[in-house]
Amino acid sequence: MSEALLITAIWLPFIGFLFNGLFSLKKEPISQKAVILFGVGSVLLSFIIFVILTISENAIIMSKTGLGAHFFTWIDVGHLKSDFAYKLDGLSVFMAWIVTGIGMLIHIYSTGYMEEEKPHFARFFAYLNLFIFAMLHLVLGDSLPLLFLGWEGVGLCSYLLIGFDYDKDFAAEAGKKAFITNRIGDAGFLIGMFLLFQHTGTLNYDIMNKFFSENSLDTSLLNLIAICLFIGAMGKSAQFPLYVWLPDAMAGPTPVSALIHAATMVTAGVFMIARLAPVFLGAPEASTFIAFVGGFTALLSALIALTQTDIKKVLAYSTVSQLGYMFMAMGVGAYGAGLFHLMTHAFFKALLFLGSGAVIIALHHEQDMRRMGGLYKHIKLVAILFWIAAIAISGIPGLSGFFSKDMILEMAFTYKYGGSILFLMGFLTAILTSFYIFRLIFLTFHTSGDAVKKMKEAIHHHHDEHGHGHGHHETLHPLRWNILGPLVILGVLSVFGGYVGLPHVITHQTPGIVQYFDKVLAVPPTELSKSWHNHIDGGLAYSLMFGSILVAFIGLLFAWFRYEKQNNIPSEDSKKRSFFVNLSFNKFFVDEIYEIFLLKPIKKLAVFSYKVIDDKIIDAFVDALGKNTLKIGSVFRKMQTGITAHYAFYIAAGTLLLTVIIYGGIK
Amino acid sequence: MSFFQVTDIIAIFPHLILVSGALIILILQISLPRYRTESAFIISIIAVTISTLISIFGLSSEALVSIFGQGASGLTYSGFLIGFDKLSKISAFSGHTIWNAYSGLYVFGILSCLLLTLLFTPKILKDINLNLSEAYQMILYTGAGLLFFVTANNLIMIFIGLELASLPLFVLAAWDRKNKSANEAGMKYFLLGVFSVAFLLLGSALLYGASGSMNLLDINGLIEGTGISTDMKRLYSAGLILVLVGIGFKVALFPFHGWVADVYEGSLTIVTAFMAGLVKIASVSVFYKLMILLGKPMGEPIMLTIIILSVLSMFYGNFTALVQTNIKRMFAFSSISHAGYMAALFVIPNTSRTGYLIHAEASGSLFFYAWGYALGSILVFGVIAYLENITKKNNDRVQITFEDLKGLSKRNPISAFLLSMGSLSFAGIPPLVGFYGKFYLLRVLFKENEIFLALMVTINSLIGVYYYARVVFNCYWDFEDEKSEEKSFAFKSVSAWISGISLGILILIIGIFSDFIVERAMFASLNFR
């Protein structure tokens, strides 16, 4: 019964996808109510089923193997067996709640956000449903092939949704960029998977865990596997150097950015590491590498976020930065902290994105913060929720982000192998985070500027240029309950979500969430990574905590001073900016560096292969082969004279020949 | 002791049903004053359907008792789906004819193909105003002859079966009597057929001289036992070679292929389907059986000759097919190359490196390949027959060329689809049946370490794709010379629709169940004796 329920919960979004997908092909858009019924209803139902399952099957789910459900056999070749079989255990139930829960909220939000996109309404929900379906396979599959299927599935959906406005060049380009960058990571992931299969003989988690509990592989081999798998995570979870696609992915509709590019898909890499804990915990050098890549990514993208003026770009770089934190945590073996931050980040970042979406929709698709300001007067609720999310992400105590970030910083500080450098990077990032997020708030909601006035000016400007205009853009677009409702729920979660992981210094015991993951993961990470950490006493822990609280307030004050007090709205003229600001504004020229050092040589090689190797050598060879084959054909054809006597002669001659051969051979 | 025994009748039960059908048609035609040709078709369909069903589901001992009385108690007639696992065997007419699982396999193959071809026939015959009852009698006789051919256990029975199948086919080849090329085809087929059968007969005589028996199992027993004495070996070899030439002619192996292109092209296309589908599947079965039972004393040299025949057939068929412009001729030459592929498996009985099981596997793949090929041929030639009907000018049959196919997908989408599907199946494109046929064939060759042959098969498959793809290409993409004809649907007859659609479905799905079929065929092949 519960197996059937689990399978139903996973496949429900697929039904939504089929319904909306098929009807999106019709020329006449179908009624939005029907789309909502299937699109939102399927995800809602799926979420409810997960809630029911969690309650009724709690004991089984919390056991090491979890609740298994076999749907059908997929691949059965030689030693490789892979089924559509699912595994609902402590880790995957945690992810399933986030995916379907936040997914459901964002589906509801989308019904408001996409309202005006009438011809594409069904298509949008079809993609979103397919995404949930794929994501559930990623987290609930009981083997790596199924994870990879989901991994590629969410990649596909991400591509489709980034390029949702496919008639706009930048959206199509961004979709392509995301897809190709992810494929580079996937190559690493596949190699890692192959190596695992080669050395453990299985890709099923349970069998693999059993293998690791009985045998141990060479550490250098495990390091190699872990790095290969992490390359896959670099692509999917936007880590340096493969993070470049995520900021561009903001070309997609804002609910997509919230769901896929903040809350769920991009955390797949973190999930994967937790899922393969026996591999990564057995690979200390690779883990150090992961921690440093995470720390560096966090710092770099926080620096870029400082000067961005597009509201969604700031949030995108912030996402990359926060993902860096998560990988830092995973790298130092603090799996509980990393997954904790994954959850709190899902809450507040989804809230930030949805809030920014509300701002964007209220301003009739204006995304540039320089043309905002003073919105607090007009949309108070959104502004308050935005403040909550900002306090949460900046690490001001009491809200969710504080607990998870503080836990990560503490674990980084005690890390034996370069912990102080890691801590420094994390600490600097914390200041920057606080600064850029409050900069965003002040520029959008406060300052002396008035977004509504600016909007009207822009329209008048438009009038002057073209002599006609759209009068109905004079006021803010109204926000209805289906936009505000999900925001409020996420706001509540952002406030209270952190209390599952109260720090050690307060409760004098291991944080609840860390205990939880030590219990449900295949191997207890805290125990296995104990030797990676120095002991830390209460006083130092307190001072660390106060340090990070202090920097959060410093960032807040600095942002207030610069943007509210001095009313220093970023200039559009690059000459007025300092060198460092330009460097950050232009994203450290990473895209340009890739263009010069990677893309150009590759393109040259491609042209060379096409013009010289293919055209001159291979084609010529193949053409000659074909032509000569045809020539042989026309020679053979001459045997077919049409004269019966000739045919009889062939038979006789053939018989003679065969007899000669046989007689020659017989002893 | 009576003249006939019940076992005799049971062993040839499907054959008898076909012959009885033909005789009933004959009697009705003479005796009924208001006799109509349609009833000939209906009677033949009934006869073929019943015997096909028997070949699929078999007859349990209860059923046999209720038909034949107590004399049949304890006997069963196994069908393809039921009873192959019992390895039963019914020997009849003092060992002249034997029903065993191996021959039962091909009985099933032949009858299923016969049924599907027969469904195509009436409309074609009507359109040339030659829808005579005799045609159906000929078809039924051909079918019965082929069944005798594959169940034969005696060189004389092989000859009789072959003749019973061939003589009506000679008539059918020239059925379109007002057409010059059909007359030519009939004549050529007759002359060369008789010529090659002479080889078969002479070979049988020599084999008899060398071994003192006409019975295949007796000869096999002699080989396995005392062996052929050294001075008789030359005589024996000459005999076997001549017999194989006679059957190789029907298989259409190079260099006994001369008739294929001309006869396939000239005959009524639906008759071509008979020749390409049914005759080929029956004759490869007998060829293989002879190799298994009689080939051993020849050892290495016979393997060499088979390899030569196989490789030359592949290359000759493919190279010549490349330059054809006429679709029917193209498929005729391609049938030579397919004969070559199947002949590659004929070496397996003599390699015997891995023992008995590999023979069964080779034989299983041979059946699967031949059956898949036969289904494909029937589909392709059936569709071509109907296309000819549409394009015919002044009531004269015209040959379809590649040019004529251009834009077919627009004018006649269903024909274009079915033709392309048959063509792609021949080319070995998954998931169609032809792909699985090649897959099993290559698997056996690799297992048996016949790398050279496997390589040749692969290279030739590659060449073949060119002209098979040309069919698809012309149907679907080459619209330069678009013809402004109105849309039409190929089959203007219900029975042809049934056959066309079921062939399409079979070709599409058999591959998925290939494991099941090949396993049954393998199992059946454990039972040659």
PDB file of N, CA, C and O in Angstrom, chain B residues 368-387:
ATOM      1  N   PHE B 368      14.899 -17.581 -37.181  1.00  0.00           N
ATOM      2  CA  PHE B 368      14.434 -16.222 -36.907  1.00  0.00           C
ATOM      3  C   PHE B 368      14.755 -15.301 -38.069  1.00  0.00           C
ATOM      4  O   PHE B 368      13.931 -14.506 -38.507  1.00  0.00           O
ATOM      5  N   TYR B 369      15.986 -15.440 -38.590  1.00  0.00           N
ATOM      6  CA  TYR B 369      16.379 -14.583 -39.707  1.00  0.00           C
ATOM      7  C   TYR B 369      15.499 -14.841 -40.915  1.00  0.00           C
ATOM      8  O   TYR B 369      14.976 -13.918 -41.544  1.00  0.00           O
ATOM      9  N   ALA B 370      15.340 -16.141 -41.237  1.00  0.00           N
ATOM     10  CA  ALA B 370      14.597 -16.487 -42.447  1.00  0.00           C
ATOM     11  C   ALA B 370      13.138 -16.052 -42.325  1.00  0.00           C
ATOM     12  O   ALA B 370      12.558 -15.510 -43.261  1.00  0.00           O
ATOM     13  N   TRP B 371      12.578 -16.262 -41.151  1.00  0.00           N
ATOM     14  CA  TRP B 371      11.174 -15.896 -40.966  1.00  0.00           C
ATOM     15  C   TRP B 371      11.002 -14.385 -41.073  1.00  0.00           C
ATOM     16  O   TRP B 371      10.113 -13.871 -41.757  1.00  0.00           O
ATOM     17  N   GLY B 372      11.886 -13.664 -40.379  1.00  0.00           N
ATOM     18  CA  GLY B 372      11.833 -12.200 -40.444  1.00  0.00           C
ATOM     19  C   GLY B 372      12.012 -11.718 -41.865  1.00  0.00           C
ATOM     20  O   GLY B 372      11.313 -10.809 -42.338  1.00  0.00           O
ATOM     21  N   TYR B 373      12.955 -12.361 -42.581  1.00  0.00           N
ATOM     22  CA  TYR B 373      13.192 -11.960 -43.960  1.00  0.00           C
ATOM     23  C   TYR B 373      11.942 -12.227 -44.799  1.00  0.00           C
ATOM     24  O   TYR B 373      11.530 -11.401 -45.620  1.00  0.00           O
ATOM     25  N   ALA B 374      11.324 -13.397 -44.579  1.00  0.00           N
ATOM     26  CA  ALA B 374      10.150 -13.751 -45.371  1.00  0.00           C
ATOM     27  C   ALA B 374       9.022 -12.759 -45.118  1.00  0.00           C
ATOM     28  O   ALA B 374       8.376 -12.280 -46.063  1.00  0.00           O
ATOM     29  N   LEU B 375       8.798 -12.407 -43.858  1.00  0.00           N
ATOM     30  CA  LEU B 375       7.742 -11.441 -43.550  1.00  0.00           C
ATOM     31  C   LEU B 375       8.019 -10.108 -44.239  1.00  0.00           C
ATOM     32  O   LEU B 375       7.138  -9.493 -44.849  1.00  0.00           O
ATOM     33  N   GLY B 376       9.283  -9.680 -44.170  1.00  0.00           N
ATOM     34  CA  GLY B 376       9.659  -8.429 -44.814  1.00  0.00           C
ATOM     35  C   GLY B 376       9.407  -8.482 -46.311  1.00  0.00           C
ATOM     36  O   GLY B 376       8.848  -7.551 -46.904  1.00  0.00           O
ATOM     37  N   SER B 377       9.799  -9.600 -46.947  1.00  0.00           N
ATOM     38  CA  SER B 377       9.619  -9.727 -48.395  1.00  0.00           C
ATOM     39  C   SER B 377       8.152  -9.656 -48.766  1.00  0.00           C
ATOM     40  O   SER B 377       7.772  -8.988 -49.730  1.00  0.00           O
ATOM     41  N   ILE B 378       7.331 -10.365 -47.990  1.00  0.00           N
ATOM     42  CA  ILE B 378       5.910 -10.380 -48.321  1.00  0.00           C
ATOM     43  C   ILE B 378       5.351  -8.965 -48.225  1.00  0.00           C
ATOM     44  O   ILE B 378       4.612  -8.509 -49.105  1.00  0.00           O
ATOM     45  N   LEU B 379       5.738  -8.269 -47.198  1.00  0.00           N
ATOM     46  CA  LEU B 379       5.253  -6.898 -47.042  1.00  0.00           C
ATOM     47  C   LEU B 379       5.693  -6.034 -48.218  1.00  0.00           C
ATOM     48  O   LEU B 379       4.886  -5.355 -48.858  1.00  0.00           O
ATOM     49  N   VAL B 380       6.977  -6.092 -48.504  1.00  0.00           N
ATOM     50  CA  VAL B 380       7.523  -5.216 -49.537  1.00  0.00           C
ATOM     51  C   VAL B 380       6.910  -5.537 -50.901  1.00  0.00           C
ATOM     52  O   VAL B 380       6.433  -4.647 -51.607  1.00  0.00           O
ATOM     53  N   PHE B 381       6.906  -6.824 -51.247  1.00  0.00           N
ATOM     54  CA  PHE B 381       6.378  -7.162 -52.565  1.00  0.00           C
ATOM     55  C   PHE B 381       4.863  -6.964 -52.613  1.00  0.00           C
ATOM     56  O   PHE B 381       4.319  -6.583 -53.645  1.00  0.00           O
ATOM     57  N   GLY B 382       4.198  -7.203 -51.479  1.00  0.00           N
ATOM     58  CA  GLY B 382       2.762  -6.945 -51.443  1.00  0.00           C
ATOM     59  C   GLY B 382       2.467  -5.485 -51.729  1.00  0.00           C
ATOM     60  O   GLY B 382       1.597  -5.163 -52.556  1.00  0.00           O
ATOM     61  N   VAL B 383       3.187  -4.612 -51.067  1.00  0.00           N
ATOM     62  CA  VAL B 383       2.954  -3.183 -51.292  1.00  0.00           C
ATOM     63  C   VAL B 383       3.272  -2.805 -52.728  1.00  0.00           C
ATOM     64  O   VAL B 383       2.513  -2.071 -53.378  1.00  0.00           O
ATOM     65  N   ILE B 384       4.392  -3.351 -53.248  1.00  0.00           N
ATOM     66  CA  ILE B 384       4.753  -3.018 -54.631  1.00  0.00           C
ATOM     67  C   ILE B 384       3.661  -3.489 -55.586  1.00  0.00           C
ATOM     68  O   ILE B 384       3.304  -2.793 -56.539  1.00  0.00           O
ATOM     69  N   ALA B 385       3.107  -4.676 -55.302  1.00  0.00           N
ATOM     70  CA  ALA B 385       2.054  -5.194 -56.176  1.00  0.00           C
ATOM     71  C   ALA B 385       0.899  -4.200 -56.251  1.00  0.00           C
ATOM     72  O   ALA B 385       0.362  -3.927 -57.330  1.00  0.00           O
ATOM     73  N   TYR B 386       0.528  -3.641 -55.112  1.00  0.00           N
ATOM     74  CA  TYR B 386      -0.587  -2.701 -55.115  1.00  0.00           C
ATOM     75  C   TYR B 386      -0.211  -1.362 -55.730  1.00  0.00           C
ATOM     76  O   TYR B 386      -1.029  -0.698 -56.353  1.00  0.00           O
ATOM     77  N   LEU B 387       1.053  -0.982 -55.557  1.00  0.00           N
ATOM     78  CA  LEU B 387       1.496   0.264 -56.207  1.00  0.00           C
ATOM     79  C   LEU B 387       1.440   0.113 -57.718  1.00  0.00           C
ATOM     80  O   LEU B 387       1.037   1.032 -58.439  1.00  0.00           O
TER      81      LEU B 387
END
